[in-house]
CSV table of C-alpha atoms and ligand atoms in Angstrom, one decimal:
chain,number,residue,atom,x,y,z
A,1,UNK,CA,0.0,0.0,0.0
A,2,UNK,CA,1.3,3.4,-1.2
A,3,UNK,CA,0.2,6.1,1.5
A,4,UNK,CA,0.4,9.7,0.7
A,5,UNK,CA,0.5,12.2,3.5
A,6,UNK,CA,0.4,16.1,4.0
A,7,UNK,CA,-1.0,18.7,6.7
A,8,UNK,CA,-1.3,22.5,6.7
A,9,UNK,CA,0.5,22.8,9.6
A,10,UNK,CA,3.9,22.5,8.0
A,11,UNK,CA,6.9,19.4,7.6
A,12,UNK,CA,7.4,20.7,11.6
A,13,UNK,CA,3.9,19.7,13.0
A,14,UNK,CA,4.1,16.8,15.4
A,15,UNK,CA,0.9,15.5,14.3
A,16,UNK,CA,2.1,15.2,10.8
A,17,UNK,CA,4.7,13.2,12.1
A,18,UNK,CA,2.5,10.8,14.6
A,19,UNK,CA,0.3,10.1,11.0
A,20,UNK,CA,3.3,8.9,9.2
A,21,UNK,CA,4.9,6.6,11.7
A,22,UNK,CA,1.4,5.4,12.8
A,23,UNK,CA,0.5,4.6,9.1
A,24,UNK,CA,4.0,3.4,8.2
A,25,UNK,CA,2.6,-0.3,9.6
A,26,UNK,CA,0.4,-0.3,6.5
A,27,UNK,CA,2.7,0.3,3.8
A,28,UNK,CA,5.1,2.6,2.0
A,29,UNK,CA,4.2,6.3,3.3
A,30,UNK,CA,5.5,9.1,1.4
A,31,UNK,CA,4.9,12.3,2.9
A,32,UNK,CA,4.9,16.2,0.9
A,33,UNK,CA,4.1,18.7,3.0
A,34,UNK,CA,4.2,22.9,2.9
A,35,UNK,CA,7.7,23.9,4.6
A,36,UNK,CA,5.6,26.2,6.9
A,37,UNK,CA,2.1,26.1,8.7
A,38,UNK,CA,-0.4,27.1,5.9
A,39,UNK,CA,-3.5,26.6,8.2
A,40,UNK,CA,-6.5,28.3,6.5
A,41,UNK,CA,-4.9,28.0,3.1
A,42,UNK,CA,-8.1,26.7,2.0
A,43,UNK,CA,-8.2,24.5,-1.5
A,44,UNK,CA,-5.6,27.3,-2.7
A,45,UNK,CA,-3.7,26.1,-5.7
A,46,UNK,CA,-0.5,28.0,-6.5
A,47,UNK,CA,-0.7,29.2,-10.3
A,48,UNK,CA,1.8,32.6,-10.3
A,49,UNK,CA,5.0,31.0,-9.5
A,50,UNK,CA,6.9,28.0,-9.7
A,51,UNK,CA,7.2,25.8,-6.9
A,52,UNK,CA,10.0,24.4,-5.6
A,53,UNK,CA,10.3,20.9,-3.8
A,54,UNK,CA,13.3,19.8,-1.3
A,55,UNK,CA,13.7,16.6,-0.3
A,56,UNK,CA,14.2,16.4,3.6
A,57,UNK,CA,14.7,12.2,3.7
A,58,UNK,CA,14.2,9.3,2.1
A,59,UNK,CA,10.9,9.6,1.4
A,60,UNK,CA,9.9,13.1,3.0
A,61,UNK,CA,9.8,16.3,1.1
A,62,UNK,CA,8.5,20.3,1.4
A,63,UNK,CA,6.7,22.2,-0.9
A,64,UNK,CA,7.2,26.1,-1.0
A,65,UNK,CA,3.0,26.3,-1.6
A,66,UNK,CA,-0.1,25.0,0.1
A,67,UNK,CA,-1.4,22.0,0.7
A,68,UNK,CA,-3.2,21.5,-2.3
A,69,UNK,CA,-0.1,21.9,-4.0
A,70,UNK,CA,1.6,19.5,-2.1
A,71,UNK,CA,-1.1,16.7,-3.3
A,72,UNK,CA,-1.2,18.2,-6.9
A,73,UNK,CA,2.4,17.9,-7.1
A,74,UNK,CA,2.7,14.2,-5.8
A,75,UNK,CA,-0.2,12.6,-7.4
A,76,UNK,CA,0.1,14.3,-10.6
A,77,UNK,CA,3.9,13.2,-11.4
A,78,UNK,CA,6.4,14.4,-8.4
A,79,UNK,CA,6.9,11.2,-7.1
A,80,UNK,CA,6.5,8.4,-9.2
A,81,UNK,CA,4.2,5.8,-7.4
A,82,UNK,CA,0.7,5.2,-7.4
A,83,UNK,CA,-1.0,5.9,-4.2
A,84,UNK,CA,-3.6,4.1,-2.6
A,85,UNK,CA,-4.4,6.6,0.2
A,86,UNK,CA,-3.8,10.0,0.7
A,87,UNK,CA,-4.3,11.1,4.6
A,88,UNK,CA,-4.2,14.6,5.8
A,89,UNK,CA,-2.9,15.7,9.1
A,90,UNK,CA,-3.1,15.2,12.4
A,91,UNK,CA,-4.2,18.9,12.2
A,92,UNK,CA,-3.9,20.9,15.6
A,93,UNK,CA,-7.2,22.5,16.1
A,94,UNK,CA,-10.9,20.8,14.9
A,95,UNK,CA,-12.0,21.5,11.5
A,96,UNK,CA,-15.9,21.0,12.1
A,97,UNK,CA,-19.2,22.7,10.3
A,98,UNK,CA,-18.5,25.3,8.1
A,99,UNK,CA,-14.9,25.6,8.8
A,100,UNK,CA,-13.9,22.9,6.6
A,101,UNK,CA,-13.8,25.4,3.6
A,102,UNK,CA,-11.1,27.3,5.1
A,103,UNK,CA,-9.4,24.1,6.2
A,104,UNK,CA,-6.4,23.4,4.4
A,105,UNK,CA,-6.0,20.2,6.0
A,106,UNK,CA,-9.5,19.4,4.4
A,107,UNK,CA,-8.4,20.7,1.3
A,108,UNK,CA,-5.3,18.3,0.4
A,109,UNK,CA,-8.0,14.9,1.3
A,110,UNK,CA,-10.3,17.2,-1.0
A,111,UNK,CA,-7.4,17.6,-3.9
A,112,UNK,CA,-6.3,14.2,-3.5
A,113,UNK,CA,-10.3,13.3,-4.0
A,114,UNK,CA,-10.3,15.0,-7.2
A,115,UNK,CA,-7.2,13.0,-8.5
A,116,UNK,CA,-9.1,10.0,-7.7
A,117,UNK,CA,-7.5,8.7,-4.5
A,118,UNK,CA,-8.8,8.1,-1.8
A,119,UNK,CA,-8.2,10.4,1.3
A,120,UNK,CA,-9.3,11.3,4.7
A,121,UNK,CA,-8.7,14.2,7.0
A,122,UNK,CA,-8.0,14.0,10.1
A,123,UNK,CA,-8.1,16.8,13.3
A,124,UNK,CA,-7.7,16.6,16.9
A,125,UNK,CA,-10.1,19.5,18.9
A,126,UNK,CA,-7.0,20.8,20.9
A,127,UNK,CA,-4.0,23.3,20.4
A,128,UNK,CA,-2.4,22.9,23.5
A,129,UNK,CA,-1.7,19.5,25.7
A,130,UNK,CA,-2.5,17.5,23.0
A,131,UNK,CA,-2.4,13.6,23.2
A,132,UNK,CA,-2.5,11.9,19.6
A,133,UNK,CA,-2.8,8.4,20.6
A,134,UNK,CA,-6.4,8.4,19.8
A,135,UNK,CA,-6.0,9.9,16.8
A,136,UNK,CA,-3.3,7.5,15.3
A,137,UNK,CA,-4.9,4.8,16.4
A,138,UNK,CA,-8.5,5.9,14.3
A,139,UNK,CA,-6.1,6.6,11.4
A,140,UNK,CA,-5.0,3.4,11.1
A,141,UNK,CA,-8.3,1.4,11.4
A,142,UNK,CA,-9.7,4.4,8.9
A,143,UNK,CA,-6.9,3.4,6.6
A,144,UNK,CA,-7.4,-0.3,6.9
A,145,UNK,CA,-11.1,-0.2,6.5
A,146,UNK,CA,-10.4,2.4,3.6
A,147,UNK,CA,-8.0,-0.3,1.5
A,148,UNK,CA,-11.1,-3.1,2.1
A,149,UNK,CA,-13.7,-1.3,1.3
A,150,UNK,CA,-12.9,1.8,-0.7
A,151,UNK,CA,-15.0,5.2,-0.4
A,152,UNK,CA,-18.4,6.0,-2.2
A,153,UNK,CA,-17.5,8.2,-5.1
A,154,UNK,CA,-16.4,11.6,-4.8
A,155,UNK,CA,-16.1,10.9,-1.3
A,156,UNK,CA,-13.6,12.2,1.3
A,157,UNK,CA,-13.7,11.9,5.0
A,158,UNK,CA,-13.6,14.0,7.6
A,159,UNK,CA,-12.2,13.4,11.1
A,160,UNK,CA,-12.6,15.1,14.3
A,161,UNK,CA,-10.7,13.5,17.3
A,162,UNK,CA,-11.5,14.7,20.7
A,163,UNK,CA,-8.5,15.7,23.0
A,164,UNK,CA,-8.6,12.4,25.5
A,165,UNK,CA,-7.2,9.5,26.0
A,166,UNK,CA,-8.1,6.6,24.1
A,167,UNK,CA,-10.2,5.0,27.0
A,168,UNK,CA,-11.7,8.1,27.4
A,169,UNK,CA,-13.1,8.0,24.1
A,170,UNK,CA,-16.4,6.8,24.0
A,171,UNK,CA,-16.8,5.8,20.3
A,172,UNK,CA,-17.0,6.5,16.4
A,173,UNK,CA,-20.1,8.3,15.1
A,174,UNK,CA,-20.5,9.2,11.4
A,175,UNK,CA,-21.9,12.8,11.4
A,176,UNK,CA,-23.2,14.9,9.5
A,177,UNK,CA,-21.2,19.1,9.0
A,178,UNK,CA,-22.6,21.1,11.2
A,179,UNK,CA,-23.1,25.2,11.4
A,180,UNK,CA,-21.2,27.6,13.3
A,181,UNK,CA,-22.8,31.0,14.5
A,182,UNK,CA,-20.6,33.9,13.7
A,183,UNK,CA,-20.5,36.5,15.9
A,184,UNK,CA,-17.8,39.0,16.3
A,185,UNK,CA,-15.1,37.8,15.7
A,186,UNK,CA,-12.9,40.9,14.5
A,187,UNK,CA,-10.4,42.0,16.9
A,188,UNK,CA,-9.1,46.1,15.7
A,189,UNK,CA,-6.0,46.9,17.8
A,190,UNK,CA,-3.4,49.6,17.1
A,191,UNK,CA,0.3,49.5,16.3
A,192,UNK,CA,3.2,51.3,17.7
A,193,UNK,CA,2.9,53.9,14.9
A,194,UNK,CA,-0.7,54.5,15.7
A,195,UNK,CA,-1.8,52.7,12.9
A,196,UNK,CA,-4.9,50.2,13.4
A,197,UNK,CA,-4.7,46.7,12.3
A,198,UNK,CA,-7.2,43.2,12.8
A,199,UNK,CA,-7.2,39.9,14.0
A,200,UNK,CA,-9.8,37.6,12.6
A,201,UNK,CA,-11.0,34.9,14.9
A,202,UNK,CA,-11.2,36.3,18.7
A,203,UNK,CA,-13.7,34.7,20.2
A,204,UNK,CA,-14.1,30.4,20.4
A,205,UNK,CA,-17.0,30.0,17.7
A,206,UNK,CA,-20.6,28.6,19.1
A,207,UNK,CA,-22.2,26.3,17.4
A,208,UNK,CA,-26.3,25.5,16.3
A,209,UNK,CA,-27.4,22.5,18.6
A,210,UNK,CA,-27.7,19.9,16.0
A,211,UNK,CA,-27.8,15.7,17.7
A,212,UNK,CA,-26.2,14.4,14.3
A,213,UNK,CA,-23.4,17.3,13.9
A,214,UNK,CA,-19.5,16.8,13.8
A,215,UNK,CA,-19.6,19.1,16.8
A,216,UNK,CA,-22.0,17.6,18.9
A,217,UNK,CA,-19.8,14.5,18.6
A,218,UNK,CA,-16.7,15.7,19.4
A,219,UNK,CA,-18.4,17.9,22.4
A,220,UNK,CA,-19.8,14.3,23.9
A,221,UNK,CA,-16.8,12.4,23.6
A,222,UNK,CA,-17.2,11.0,20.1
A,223,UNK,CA,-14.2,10.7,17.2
A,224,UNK,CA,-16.6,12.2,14.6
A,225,UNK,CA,-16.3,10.7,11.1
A,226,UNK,CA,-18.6,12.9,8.1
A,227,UNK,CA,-18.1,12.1,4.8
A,228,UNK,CA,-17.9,15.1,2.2
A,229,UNK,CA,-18.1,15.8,-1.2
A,230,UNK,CA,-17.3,18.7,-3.1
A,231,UNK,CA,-20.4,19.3,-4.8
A,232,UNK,CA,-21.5,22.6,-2.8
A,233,UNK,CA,-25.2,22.7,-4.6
A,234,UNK,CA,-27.9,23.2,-2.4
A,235,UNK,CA,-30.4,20.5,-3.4
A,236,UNK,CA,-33.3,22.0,-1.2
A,237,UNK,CA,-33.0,25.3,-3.0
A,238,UNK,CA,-32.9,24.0,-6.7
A,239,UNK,CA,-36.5,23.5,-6.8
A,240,UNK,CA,-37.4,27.4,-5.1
A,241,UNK,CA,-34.7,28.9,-7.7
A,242,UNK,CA,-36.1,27.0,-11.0
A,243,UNK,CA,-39.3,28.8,-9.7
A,244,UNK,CA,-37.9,32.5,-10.1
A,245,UNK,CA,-38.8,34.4,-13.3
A,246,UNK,CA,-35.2,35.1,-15.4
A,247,UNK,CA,-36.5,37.7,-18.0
A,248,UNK,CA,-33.6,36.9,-20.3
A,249,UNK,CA,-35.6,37.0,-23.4
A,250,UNK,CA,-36.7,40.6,-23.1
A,251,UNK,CA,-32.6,41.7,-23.5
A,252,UNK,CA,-30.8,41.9,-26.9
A,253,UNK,CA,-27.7,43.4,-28.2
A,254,UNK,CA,-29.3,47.2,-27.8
A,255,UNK,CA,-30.1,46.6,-24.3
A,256,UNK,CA,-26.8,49.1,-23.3
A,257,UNK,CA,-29.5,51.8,-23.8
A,258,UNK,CA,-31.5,52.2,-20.9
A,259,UNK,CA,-34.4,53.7,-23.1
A,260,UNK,CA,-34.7,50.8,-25.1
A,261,UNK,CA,-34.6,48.0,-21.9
A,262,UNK,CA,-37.3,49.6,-21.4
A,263,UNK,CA,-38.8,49.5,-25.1
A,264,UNK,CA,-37.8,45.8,-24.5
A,265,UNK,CA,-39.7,45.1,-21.3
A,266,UNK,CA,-42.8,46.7,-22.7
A,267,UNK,CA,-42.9,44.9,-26.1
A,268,UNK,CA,-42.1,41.6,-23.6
A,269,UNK,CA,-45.5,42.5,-22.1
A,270,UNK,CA,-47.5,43.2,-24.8
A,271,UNK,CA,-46.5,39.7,-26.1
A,272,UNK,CA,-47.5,37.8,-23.0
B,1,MN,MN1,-3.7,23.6,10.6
């Protein structure tokens, strides 16, 4: 088994270190990751500049870009295997509900997704005193079950570990993404020179009370498991917007003339 694995908290971060050793039991892991934390990097994909790789060991490299890259760059030719599983993190901080856009730890199981491999993501809901036992040991069942079964199409998964020890876990749940309130969250200060500046993110988020959400699994005591896609349609909302009225037909090319939009909309009328 050829494993594939990046973070966005840079080649530094412990957790991306606890992923690779704990996966390294499965098969050959390979791991390409940014030479710097690029948390919130999002799906960013580096297009105005080169990119540079440097190998750092046998089978370890950096990427001067974001995670995305880093997947992009292995998958699509960097490094000449064929993986079988691309895993992404262990990410310090939960990336839950409608922060998994910004995630770039998301993002690279997202890219990888894409490419056709599949990947999971995987967070622990701490920053500080954080114990990863937990979490290595769900990656490597996640990973097994992964290789016997495969994932549904188009089909990532998400991981949220709570901070505990494993026998303080209480079990897996498969979630659904749940929805953060945002309140303010913009901190203004002002520099030595008098000048203001921001901080975005001041507060700890809250969070809608929903049973089946990501959050309300990690909250209990749960390792929360949801499984994404990147189709970001609204289903519920197709039917309501096929109902609006697009009068598209009443526009042709002498529309730039507000006089004769108007000449349009009333010969549109006078034909209904
Ligand atoms: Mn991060």
């Amino acid at each position: 088994m050829n494993i594939l694995i990046s973070n966005d908290d840079g080649i530094h971060a412990r957790g991306l270190r606890v992923l690779a050793e704990a996966l390294s039991s499965l098969g050959e892991v390979w791991v390409v990751a940014p030479d710097r934390e690029r948390s919130a990097a999002s799906h960013s994909l580096t297009l105005n500049r080169p990119l540079r790789a440097t190998k750092v060991g046998p089978t370890w490299y950096t990427v001067d870009g974001t995670p995305t890259d880093c997947i992009a760059l292995a998958v699509m030719g960097m490094i000449k295997r064929k993986f079988d599983l691309v895993a992404s993190g262990i990410n310090l901080g939960a990336n839950m509900g409608d922060d998994v856009t910004y995630s770039g730890t998301v993002s690279a199981a997202f890219e990888a997704t894409l490419l056709g491999v599949p990947a999971f993501a995987i967070s622990i809901a701490a920053h500080r005193r954080v114990d990863f036992t937990a979490a290595a040991r769900v990656a490597v069942l996640l990973a097994e079950l992964i290789a016997k079964n495969g994932l549904p199409t188009n089909t990532l998964l998400n991981v949220n570990v709570p901070n505990r020890r494993p026998s303080q876990i209480k079990g897996i749940v498969i979630t659904q993404q749940g929805r953060r309130h945002y309140g303010e969250i913009i901190v203004r200060k002002v520099d030595p020179r008098g000048k203001a500046y921001y901080w975005i993110g001041g507060k700890e988020p809250s969070w809608e009370p929903s049973e089946e959400s990501d959050y309300a699994a990690v909250t209990a005591g749960f390792i929360s498991i949801t499984p994404l896609h990147l189709d970001l349609t609204n289903p519920a909302a197709l039917k309501e917007l096929r109902r609006w009225q697009f009068p598209w037909d009443a526009y042709d090319e002498a529309d730039a003339h507000p006089r004769s939009r108007r000449r349009a909309r009333r010969n549109r009328s006078s034909a209904d």
